[in-house]
Coordinates of C-alpha atoms in Angstrom, one line a residue:
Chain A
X1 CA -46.5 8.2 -26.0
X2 CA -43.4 10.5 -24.4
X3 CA -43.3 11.8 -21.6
X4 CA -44.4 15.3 -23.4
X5 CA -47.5 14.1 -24.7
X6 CA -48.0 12.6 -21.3
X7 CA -48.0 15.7 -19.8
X8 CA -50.1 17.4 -21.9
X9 CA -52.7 14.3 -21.7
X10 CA -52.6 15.0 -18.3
X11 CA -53.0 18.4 -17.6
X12 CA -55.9 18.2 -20.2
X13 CA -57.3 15.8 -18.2
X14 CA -56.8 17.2 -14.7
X15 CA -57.3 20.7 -15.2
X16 CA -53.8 21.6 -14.0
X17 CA -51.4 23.9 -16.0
X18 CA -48.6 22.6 -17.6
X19 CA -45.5 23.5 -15.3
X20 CA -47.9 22.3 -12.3
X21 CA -48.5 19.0 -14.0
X22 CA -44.7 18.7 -14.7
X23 CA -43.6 20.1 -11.6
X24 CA -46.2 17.3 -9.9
X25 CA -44.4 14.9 -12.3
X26 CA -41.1 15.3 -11.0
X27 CA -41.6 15.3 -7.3
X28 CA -43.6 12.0 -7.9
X29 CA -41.3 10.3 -9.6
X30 CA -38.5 11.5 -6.8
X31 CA -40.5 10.6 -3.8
X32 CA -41.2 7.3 -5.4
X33 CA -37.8 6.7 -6.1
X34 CA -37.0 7.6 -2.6
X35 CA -39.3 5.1 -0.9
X36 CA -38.3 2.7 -3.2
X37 CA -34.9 2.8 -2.4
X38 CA -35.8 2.3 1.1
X39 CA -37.2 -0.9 -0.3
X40 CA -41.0 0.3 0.1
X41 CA -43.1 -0.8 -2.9
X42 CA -45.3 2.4 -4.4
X43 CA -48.8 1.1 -5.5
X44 CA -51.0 2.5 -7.7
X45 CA -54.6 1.6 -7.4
X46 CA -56.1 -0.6 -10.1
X47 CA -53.0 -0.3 -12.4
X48 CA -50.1 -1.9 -10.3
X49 CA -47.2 -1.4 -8.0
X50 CA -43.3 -0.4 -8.0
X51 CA -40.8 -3.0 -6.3
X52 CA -37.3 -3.3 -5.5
X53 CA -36.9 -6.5 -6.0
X54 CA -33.2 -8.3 -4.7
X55 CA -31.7 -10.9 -7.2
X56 CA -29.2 -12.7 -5.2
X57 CA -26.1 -13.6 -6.6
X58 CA -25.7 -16.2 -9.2
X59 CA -23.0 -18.3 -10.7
X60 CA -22.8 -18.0 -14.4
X61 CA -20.9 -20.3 -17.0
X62 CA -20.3 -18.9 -20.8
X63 CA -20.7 -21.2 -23.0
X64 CA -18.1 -21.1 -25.1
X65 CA -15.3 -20.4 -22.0
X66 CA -16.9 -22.4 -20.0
X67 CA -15.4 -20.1 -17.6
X68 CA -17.4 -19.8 -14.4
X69 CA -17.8 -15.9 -13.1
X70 CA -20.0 -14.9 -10.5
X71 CA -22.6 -12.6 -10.7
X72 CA -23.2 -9.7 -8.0
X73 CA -26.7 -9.5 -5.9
X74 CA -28.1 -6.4 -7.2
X75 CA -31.3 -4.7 -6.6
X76 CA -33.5 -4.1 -9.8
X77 CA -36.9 -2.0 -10.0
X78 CA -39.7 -4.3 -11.5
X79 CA -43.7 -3.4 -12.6
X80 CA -45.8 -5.5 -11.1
X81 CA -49.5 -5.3 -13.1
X82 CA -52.3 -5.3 -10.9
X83 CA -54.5 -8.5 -11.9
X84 CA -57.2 -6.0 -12.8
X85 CA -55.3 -4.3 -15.2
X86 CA -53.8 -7.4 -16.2
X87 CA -57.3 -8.9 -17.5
X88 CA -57.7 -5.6 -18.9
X89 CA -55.0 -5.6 -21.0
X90 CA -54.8 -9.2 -21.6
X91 CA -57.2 -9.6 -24.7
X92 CA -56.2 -6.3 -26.5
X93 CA -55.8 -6.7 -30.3
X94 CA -51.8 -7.4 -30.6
X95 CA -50.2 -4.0 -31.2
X96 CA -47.5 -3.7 -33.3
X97 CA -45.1 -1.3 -33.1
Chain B
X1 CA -39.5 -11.3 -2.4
X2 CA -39.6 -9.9 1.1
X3 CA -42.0 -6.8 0.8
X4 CA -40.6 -5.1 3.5
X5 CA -43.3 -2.5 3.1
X6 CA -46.0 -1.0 0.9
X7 CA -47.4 2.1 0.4
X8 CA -50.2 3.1 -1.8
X9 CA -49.7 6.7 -3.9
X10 CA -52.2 7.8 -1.6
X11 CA -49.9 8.0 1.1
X12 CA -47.5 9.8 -0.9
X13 CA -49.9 12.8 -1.4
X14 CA -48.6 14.8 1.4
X15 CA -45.1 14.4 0.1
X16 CA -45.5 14.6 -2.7
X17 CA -47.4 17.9 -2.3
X18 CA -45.0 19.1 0.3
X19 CA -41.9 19.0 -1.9
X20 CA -43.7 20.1 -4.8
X21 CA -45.0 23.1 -3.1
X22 CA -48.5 22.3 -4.6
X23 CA -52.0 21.9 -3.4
X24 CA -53.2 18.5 -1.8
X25 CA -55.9 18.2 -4.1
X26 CA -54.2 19.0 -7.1
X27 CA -51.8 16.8 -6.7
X28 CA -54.6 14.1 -5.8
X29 CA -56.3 14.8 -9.1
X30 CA -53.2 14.6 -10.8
X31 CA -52.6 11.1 -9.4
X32 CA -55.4 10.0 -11.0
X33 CA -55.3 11.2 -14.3
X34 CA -51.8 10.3 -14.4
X35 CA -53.3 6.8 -14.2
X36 CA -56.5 7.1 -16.2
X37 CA -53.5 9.0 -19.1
X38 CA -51.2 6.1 -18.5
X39 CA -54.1 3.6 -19.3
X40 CA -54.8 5.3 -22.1
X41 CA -51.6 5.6 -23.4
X42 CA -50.6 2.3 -23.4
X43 CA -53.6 1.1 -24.7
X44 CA -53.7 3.7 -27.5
X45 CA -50.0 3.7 -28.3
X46 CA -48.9 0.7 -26.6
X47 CA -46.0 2.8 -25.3
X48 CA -45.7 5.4 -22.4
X49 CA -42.6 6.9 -21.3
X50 CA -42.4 8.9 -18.1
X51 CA -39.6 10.9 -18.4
X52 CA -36.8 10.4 -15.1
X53 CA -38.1 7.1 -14.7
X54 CA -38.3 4.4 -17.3
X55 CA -40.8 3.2 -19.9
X56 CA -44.4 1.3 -19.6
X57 CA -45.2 -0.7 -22.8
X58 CA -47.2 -4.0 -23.7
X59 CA -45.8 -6.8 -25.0
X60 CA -47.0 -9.1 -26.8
X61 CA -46.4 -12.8 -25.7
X62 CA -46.8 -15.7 -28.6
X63 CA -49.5 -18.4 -27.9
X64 CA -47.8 -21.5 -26.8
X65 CA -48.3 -25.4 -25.7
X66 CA -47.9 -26.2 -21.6
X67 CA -49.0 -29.3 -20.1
X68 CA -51.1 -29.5 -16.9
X69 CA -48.9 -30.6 -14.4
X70 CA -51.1 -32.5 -12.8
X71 CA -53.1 -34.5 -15.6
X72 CA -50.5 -34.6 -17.9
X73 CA -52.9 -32.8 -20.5
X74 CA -51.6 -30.5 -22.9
X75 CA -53.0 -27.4 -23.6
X76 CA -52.4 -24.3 -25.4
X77 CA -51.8 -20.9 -23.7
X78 CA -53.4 -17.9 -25.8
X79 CA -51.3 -15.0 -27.1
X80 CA -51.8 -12.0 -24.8
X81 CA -50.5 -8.6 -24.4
X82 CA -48.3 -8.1 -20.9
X83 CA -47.7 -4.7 -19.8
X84 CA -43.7 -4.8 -19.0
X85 CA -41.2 -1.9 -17.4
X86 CA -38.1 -0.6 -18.4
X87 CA -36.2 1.9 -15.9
X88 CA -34.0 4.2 -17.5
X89 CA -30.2 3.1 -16.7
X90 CA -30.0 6.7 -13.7
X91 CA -32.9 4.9 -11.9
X92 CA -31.4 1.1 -12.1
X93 CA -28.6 2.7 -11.1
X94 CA -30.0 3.9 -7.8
X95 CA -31.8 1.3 -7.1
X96 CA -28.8 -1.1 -7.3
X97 CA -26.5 1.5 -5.3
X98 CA -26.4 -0.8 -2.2
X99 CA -24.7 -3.5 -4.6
X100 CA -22.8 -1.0 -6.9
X101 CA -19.2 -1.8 -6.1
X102 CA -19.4 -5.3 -6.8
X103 CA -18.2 -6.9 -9.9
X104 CA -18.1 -9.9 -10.9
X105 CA -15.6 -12.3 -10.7
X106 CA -14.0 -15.5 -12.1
X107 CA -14.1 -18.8 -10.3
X108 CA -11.0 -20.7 -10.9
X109 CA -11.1 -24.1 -11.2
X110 CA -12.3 -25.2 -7.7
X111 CA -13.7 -27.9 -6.5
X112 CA -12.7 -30.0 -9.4
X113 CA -14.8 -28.5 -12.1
X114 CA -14.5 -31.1 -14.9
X115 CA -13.9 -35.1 -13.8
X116 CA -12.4 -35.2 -17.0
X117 CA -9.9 -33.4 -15.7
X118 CA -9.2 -35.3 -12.3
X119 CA -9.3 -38.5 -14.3
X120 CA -6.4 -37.1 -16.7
X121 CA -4.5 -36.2 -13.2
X122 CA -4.7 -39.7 -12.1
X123 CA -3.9 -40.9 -15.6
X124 CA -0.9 -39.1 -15.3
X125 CA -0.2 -40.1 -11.7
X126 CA -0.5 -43.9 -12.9
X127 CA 2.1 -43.5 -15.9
X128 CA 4.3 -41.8 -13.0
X129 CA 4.3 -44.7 -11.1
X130 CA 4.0 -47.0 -13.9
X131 CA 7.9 -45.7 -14.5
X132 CA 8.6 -46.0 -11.3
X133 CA 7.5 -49.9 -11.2
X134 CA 9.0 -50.5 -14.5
X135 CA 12.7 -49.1 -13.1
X136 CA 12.4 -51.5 -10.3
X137 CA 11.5 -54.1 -11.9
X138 CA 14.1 -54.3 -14.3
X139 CA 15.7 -55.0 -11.6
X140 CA 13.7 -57.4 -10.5
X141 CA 12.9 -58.7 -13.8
X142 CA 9.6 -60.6 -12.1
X143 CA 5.7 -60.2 -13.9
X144 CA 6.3 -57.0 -14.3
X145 CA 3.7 -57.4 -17.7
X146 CA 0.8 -57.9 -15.2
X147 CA 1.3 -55.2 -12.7
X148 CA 0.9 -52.2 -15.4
X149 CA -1.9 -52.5 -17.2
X150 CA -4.4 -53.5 -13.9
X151 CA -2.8 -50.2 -12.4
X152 CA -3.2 -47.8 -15.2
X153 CA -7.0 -48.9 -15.9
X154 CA -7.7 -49.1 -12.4
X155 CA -6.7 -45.9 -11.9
X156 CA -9.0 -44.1 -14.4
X157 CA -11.7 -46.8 -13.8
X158 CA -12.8 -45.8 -10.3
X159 CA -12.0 -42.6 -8.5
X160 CA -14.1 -43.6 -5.2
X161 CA -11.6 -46.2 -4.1
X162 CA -9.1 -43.5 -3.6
X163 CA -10.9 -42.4 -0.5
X164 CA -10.8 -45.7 1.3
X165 CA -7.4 -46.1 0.2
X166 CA -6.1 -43.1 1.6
X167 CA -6.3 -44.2 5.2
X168 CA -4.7 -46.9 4.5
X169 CA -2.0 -45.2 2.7
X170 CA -1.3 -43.2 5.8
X171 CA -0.4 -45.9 7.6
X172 CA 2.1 -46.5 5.1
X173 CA 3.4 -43.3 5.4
X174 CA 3.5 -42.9 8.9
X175 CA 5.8 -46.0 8.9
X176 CA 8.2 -44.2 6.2
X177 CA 9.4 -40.8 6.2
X178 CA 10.8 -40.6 2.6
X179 CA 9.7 -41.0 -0.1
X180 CA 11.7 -43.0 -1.7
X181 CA 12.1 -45.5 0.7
X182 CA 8.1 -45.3 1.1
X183 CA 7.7 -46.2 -2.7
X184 CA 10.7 -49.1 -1.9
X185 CA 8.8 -50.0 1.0
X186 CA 5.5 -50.9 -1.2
X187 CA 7.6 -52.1 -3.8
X188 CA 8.5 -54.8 -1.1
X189 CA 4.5 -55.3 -0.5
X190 CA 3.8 -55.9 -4.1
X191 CA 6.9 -58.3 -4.4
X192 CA 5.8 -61.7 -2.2
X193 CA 2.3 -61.2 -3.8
X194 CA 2.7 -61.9 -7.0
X195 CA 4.3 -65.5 -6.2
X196 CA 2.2 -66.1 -3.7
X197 CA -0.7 -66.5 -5.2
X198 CA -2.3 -65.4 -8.9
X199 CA -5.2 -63.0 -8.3
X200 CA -3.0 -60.7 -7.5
X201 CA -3.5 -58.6 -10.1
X202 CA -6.7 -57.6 -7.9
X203 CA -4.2 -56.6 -5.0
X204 CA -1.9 -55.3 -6.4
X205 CA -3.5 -52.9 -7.9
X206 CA -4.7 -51.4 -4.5
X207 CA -0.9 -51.4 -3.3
X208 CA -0.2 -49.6 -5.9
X209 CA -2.4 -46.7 -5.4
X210 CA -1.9 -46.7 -2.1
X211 CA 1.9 -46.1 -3.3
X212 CA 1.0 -43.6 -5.0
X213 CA -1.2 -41.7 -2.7
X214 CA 1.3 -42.2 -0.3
X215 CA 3.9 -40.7 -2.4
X216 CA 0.9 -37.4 -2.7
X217 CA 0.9 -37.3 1.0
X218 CA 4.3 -38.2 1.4
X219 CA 5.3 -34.6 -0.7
X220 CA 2.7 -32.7 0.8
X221 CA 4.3 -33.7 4.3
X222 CA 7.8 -33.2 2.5
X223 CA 6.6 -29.3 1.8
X224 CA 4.6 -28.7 5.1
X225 CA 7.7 -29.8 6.5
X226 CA 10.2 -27.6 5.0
X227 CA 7.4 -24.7 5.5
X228 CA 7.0 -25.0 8.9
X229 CA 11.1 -25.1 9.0
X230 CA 11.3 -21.9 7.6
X231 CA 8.8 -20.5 9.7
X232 CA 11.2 -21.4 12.9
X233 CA 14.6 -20.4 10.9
X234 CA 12.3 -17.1 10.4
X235 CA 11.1 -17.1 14.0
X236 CA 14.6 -17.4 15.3
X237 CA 16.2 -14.7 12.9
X238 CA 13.9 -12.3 14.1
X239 CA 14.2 -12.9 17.7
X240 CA 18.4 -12.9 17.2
X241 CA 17.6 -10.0 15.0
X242 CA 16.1 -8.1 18.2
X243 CA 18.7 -9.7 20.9
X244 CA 21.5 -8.3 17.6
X245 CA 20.3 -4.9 17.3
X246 CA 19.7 -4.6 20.9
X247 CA 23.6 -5.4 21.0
X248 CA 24.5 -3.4 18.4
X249 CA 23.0 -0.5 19.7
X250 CA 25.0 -1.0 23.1
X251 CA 28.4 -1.3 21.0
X252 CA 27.8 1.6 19.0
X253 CA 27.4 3.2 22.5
X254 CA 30.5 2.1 24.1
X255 CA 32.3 2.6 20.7
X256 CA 30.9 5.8 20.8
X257 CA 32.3 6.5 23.9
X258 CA 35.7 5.2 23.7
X259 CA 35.8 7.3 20.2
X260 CA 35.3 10.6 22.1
X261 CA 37.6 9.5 25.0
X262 CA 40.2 9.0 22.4
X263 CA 39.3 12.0 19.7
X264 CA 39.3 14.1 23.5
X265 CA 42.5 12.7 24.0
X266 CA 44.0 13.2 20.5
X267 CA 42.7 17.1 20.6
X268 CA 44.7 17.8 23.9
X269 CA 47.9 16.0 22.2
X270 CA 47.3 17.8 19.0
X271 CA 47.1 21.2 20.7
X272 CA 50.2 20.3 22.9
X273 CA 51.7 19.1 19.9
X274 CA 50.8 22.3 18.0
X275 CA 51.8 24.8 21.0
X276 CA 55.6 22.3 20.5
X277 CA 55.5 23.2 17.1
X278 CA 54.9 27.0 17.7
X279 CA 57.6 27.1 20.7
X280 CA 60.0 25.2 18.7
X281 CA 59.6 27.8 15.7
X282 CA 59.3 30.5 17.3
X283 CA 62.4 29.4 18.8
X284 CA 64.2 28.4 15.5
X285 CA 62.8 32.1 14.1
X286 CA 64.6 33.6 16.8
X287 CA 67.6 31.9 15.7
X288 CA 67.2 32.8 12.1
X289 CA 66.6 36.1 12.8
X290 CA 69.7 36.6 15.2
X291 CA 71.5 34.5 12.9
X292 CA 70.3 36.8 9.6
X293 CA 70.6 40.2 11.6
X294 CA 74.8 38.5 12.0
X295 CA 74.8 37.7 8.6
X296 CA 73.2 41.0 7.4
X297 CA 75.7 42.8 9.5
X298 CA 78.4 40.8 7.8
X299 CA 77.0 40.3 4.2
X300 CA 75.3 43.2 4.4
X301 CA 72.5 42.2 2.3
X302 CA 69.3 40.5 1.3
X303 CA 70.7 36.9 0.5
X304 CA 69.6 35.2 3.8
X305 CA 66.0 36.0 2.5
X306 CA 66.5 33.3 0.6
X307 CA 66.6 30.8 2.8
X308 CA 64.2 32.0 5.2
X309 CA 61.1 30.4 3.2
X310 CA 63.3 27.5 2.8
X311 CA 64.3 26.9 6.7
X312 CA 60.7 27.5 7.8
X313 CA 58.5 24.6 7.2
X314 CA 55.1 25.1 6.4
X315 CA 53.7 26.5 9.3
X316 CA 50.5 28.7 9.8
X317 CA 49.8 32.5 9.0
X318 CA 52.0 34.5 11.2
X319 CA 55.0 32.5 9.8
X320 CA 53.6 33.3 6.2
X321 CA 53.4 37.1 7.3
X322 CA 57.2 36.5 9.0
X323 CA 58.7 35.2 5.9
X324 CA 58.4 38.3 4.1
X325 CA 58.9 40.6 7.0
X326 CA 62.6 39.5 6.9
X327 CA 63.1 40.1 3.5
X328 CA 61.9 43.9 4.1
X329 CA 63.5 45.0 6.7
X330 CA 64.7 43.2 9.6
X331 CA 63.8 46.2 11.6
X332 CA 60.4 45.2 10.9
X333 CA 60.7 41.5 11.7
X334 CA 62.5 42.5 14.9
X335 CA 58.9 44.1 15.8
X336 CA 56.9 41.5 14.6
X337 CA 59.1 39.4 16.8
X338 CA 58.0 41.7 20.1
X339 CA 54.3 41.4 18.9
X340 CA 54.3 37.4 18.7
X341 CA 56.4 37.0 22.1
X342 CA 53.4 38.8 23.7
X343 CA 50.5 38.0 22.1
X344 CA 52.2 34.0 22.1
X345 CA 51.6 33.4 25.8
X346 CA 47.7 32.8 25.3
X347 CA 47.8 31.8 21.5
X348 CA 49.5 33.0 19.0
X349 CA 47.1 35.7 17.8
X350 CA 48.6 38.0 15.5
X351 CA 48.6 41.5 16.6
X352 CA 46.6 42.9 13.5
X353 CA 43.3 44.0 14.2
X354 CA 40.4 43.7 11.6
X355 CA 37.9 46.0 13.5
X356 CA 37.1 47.8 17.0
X357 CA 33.7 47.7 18.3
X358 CA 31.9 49.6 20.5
X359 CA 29.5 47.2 22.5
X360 CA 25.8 48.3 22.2
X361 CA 23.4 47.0 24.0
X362 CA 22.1 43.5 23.3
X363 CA 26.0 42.7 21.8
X364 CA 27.4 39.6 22.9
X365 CA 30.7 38.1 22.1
X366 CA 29.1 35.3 20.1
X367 CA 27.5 37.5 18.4
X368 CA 30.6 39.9 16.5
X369 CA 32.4 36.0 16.3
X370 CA 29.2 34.9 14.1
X371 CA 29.9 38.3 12.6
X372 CA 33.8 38.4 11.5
X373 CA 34.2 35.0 11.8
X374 CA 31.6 33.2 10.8
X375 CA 30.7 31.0 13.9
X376 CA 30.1 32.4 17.4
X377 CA 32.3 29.8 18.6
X378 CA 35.3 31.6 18.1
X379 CA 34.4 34.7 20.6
X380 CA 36.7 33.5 22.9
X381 CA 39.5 34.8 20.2
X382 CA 37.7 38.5 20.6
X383 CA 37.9 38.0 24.6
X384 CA 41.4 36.9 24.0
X385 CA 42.3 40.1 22.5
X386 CA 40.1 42.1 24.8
X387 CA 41.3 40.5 28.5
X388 CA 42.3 43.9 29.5
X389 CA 38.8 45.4 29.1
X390 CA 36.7 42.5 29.8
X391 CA 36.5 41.0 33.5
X392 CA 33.8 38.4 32.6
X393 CA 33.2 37.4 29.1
X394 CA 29.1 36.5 29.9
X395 CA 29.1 40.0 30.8
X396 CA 30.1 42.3 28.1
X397 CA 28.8 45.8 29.3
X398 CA 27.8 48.3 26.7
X399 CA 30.1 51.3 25.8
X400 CA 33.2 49.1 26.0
X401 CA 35.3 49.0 22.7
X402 CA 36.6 46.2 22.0
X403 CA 39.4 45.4 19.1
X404 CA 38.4 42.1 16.9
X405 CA 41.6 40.9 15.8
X406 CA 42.6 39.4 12.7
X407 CA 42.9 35.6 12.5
X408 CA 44.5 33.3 11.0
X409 CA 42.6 30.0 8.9
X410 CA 44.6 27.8 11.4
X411 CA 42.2 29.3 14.3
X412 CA 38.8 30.4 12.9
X413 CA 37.5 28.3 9.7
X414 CA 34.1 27.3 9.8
X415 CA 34.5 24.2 7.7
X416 CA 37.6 22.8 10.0
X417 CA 36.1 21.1 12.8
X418 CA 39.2 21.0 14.3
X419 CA 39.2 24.9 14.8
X420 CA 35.8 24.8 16.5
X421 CA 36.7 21.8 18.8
X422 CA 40.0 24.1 19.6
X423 CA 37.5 27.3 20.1
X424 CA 35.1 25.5 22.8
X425 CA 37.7 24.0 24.5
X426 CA 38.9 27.4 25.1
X427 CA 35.9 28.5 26.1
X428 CA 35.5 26.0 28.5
X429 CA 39.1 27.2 30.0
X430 CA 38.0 30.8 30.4
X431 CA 34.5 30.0 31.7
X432 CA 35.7 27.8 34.6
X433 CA 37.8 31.3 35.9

């Protein structure tokens, strides 16, 4: 599903026009990403929640080199599933895509 | 992780529906069909991308054995579907912008990466030294079969010995300085062993290490040595370098001194000697002329111009203007003669005047000398000419008229020094008046 479709599902489903639904979109998706910068996790109710989540840094060897480099802390945005939605989804059919 | 903080969308509304410029229930209802479409959507499609954000899709994980840690059992874990996220690369960027200037970077071989390595080093070490025994003992020529072959697997055989050894190898050192004589000195501990007694393959071999740490330590106190000598010699040159310049700088100013003592000096004498010059041709002209205006009379006629340019030596302008003067008419020269014996007295200006000027207001003297002759040192030439008329040369009145006379290169050229030195010391002379 893109994010078109998405939109249309959801202004079907809301009653909301369109640009409303796509303006609504947009400041969601800012504000999240504003709090989650801040580090604050955004949690959606029976679905799941938006962390930053810190991976420290990390010394890596390649293999072949055997060269030794070390790898940055950096910040990455996970999904975590809700365990509700988890079960939920758990025992769908395999989809293949 | 540390969750610093969590919020639930709820929370969000207001913002949300403050920056959206949206009603609070709208965006409320929006919230939750977003969720209710996003459920749908990935259960329908499997996919959902939200657009600014990233992707939601399911994934399907393969069935697979585990084993209970506990009992030991094994067990199979069913395939099921996992609902993953992918951010798009803008928001991983912003995310990670806390970290974003850090790259990663290549450890060099620290902290002995590979033992292999280590082991080669003291491999090579042992060879080293192996030479070294085998040199003195040729001299020797004493079981030097068994030492070798004990050192060298010794060496690679155990690396944890070193550390023991090391103190012991200091002591060594600290008795001996050099290393040469430190790898003599245990050289003279492994000699009485070997006839002492016969294990002493099992000493030895210790002895020899310690040699050969010693001789480590003995460089590495070598090169901190030598370091910390240049460090001093470097200390040292600086502080001499400050005490030097400090010097210098007094030199130059004495130097300086005596310089303009002397070049003071050397301008009076060359003036003097220039003011000789002028008196003694001036005098000599007379002659000439006397002596041409008798030989005129007698001759009758222009030969004597001849020599004129000859007699004269090179000497400045109103010579130049003299030489031809005579060959005119030494009527002429006889007038030019008048003019030089009274403009001489002061210097020798010549009588011929390139300008007069009537002062205005706001006219200074330095200023028609930066005119006509390119520097305003030279106006005390104009007040030279002009003594009649000016009383006060810092006070030229306006409506005076004043001639600028002409000037020869000898007096007023901007790019001889020598002239301007000349000029101010002038000045100086009619200021003090």
């Amino acid at each position: 599903m893109n994010s078109r479709k998405l939109q249309e599902s959801i202004a079907d489903d809301a009653n909301l026009s369109l640009e409303k639904v796509d303006k609504i979109m947009e400041t969601m998706v800012n504000v999240m990403l504003d709090q989650l910068k801040e580090g604050t996790s955004v949690s959606f109710q029976g679905f799941g929640a938006f962390e930053v989540r810190k991976k420290e840094q990390r010394l890596s060897v390649n293999p072949l080199t055997k060269k030794r480099t070390i790898i940055p802390p950096k910040q990455v945005l996970v999904f975590r599933t809700g365990n509700t939605y988890k079960d939920k989804i758990k025992d769908l059919p395999r989809n293949e895509e | 992780m540390k969750s610093k903080e969590k919020k639930s969308i709820q929370e969000l509304l207001a913002d949300i529906a403050a920056s959206s410029g949206c009603d609070k229930r709208e965006v409320d209802s929006f919230v939750r069909s977003f969720v209710n479409v996003l459920d749908k959507g990935i259960v329908d499609d499997g996919v959902v991308k939200i657009k600014g954000f990233g992707t939601l899709k399911l994934q399907w994980n393969e069935p697979r054995k585990s084993v209970n840690v506990r009992t030991g059992e094994e067990y199979v874990i069913p395939g099921h579907n996992k609902l993953v996220f992918v951010p798009e690369n803008a928001v991983k960027d912003l995310i990670n912008e806390k970290y974003a200037q850090m790259r990663a970077m290549d450890v060099n071989e620290e902290n002995g990466n590979d033992e292999n390595e280590q082991l080669a080093k003291l491999h090579s070490q042992a060879l080293e030294i192996k030479g070294l025994l085998d040199d003195f003992n040729k001299v020797d020529k004493k079981e030097s079969v068994s030492i070798e072959p004990a050192a060298e697997t010794r060496s690679e055989a155990k690396e944890e010995t070193v550390v023991k050894e090391t103190a012991s190898a200091v002591a060594v050192t600290t008795s001996t300085s050099e290393t040469i004589v430190s790898a003599s000195n245990g050289e003279g501990y492994v000699e009485p062993a070997p006839i002492e007694n016969y294990d002493t393959g099992e000493r030895k071999v210790p002895l020899v290490k310690k040699k050969k740490m010693s001789k480590v330590i003995d460089w590495i106190l070598i090169a901190f040595l030598v370091i910390s000598l240049c460090g001093v010699i470097f200390y040292i040159e600086k502080e001499t370098s400050c005490f030097s310049s400090f010097f210098d700088t007094e030199i130059a100013n004495i130097k300086q001194y005596i310089n303009e003592r002397d070049s003071d000096d050397a301008e009076r004498k060359e003036q003097e000697r220039l003011k000789e010059k002028e008196r003694i041709q001036r005098a000599a002209l007379k002659a000439r002329e006397e002596e041409m205006r008798a030989n005129a009379e007698k001759t009758g006629i222009s030969d004597s111009a001849g020599y004129v340019p000859v007699e004269i030596p090179q000497k400045p302008k109103a010579n130049a203007e003299k030489k031809e003067k005579p060959s005119a008419a030494t009527a002429e020269s006889a007038d030019k003669k008048d003019n030089k014996t009274t403009a001489a007295p002061a210097k020798p200006a010549s009588g011929e005047i390139i300008a007069t000027v009537t002062i205005g207001k706001g006219d200074r003297l330095t200023l028609l000398a930066e005119k006509y002759y390119g520097h305003k040192d030279y106006w005390v030439y104009i007040f030279e000419a002009n003594k009649s008329v000016i009383k006060n040369p810092d006070a030229v009145s306006a409506g005076m008229k004043l001639k600028i006379p002409k000037l020869g290169s000898d007096k007023v050229d901007v790019n001889n020094p020598q002239t301007l030195t000349k000029a101010k010391e002038l000045a100086k002379q009619y200021l003090k008046k």
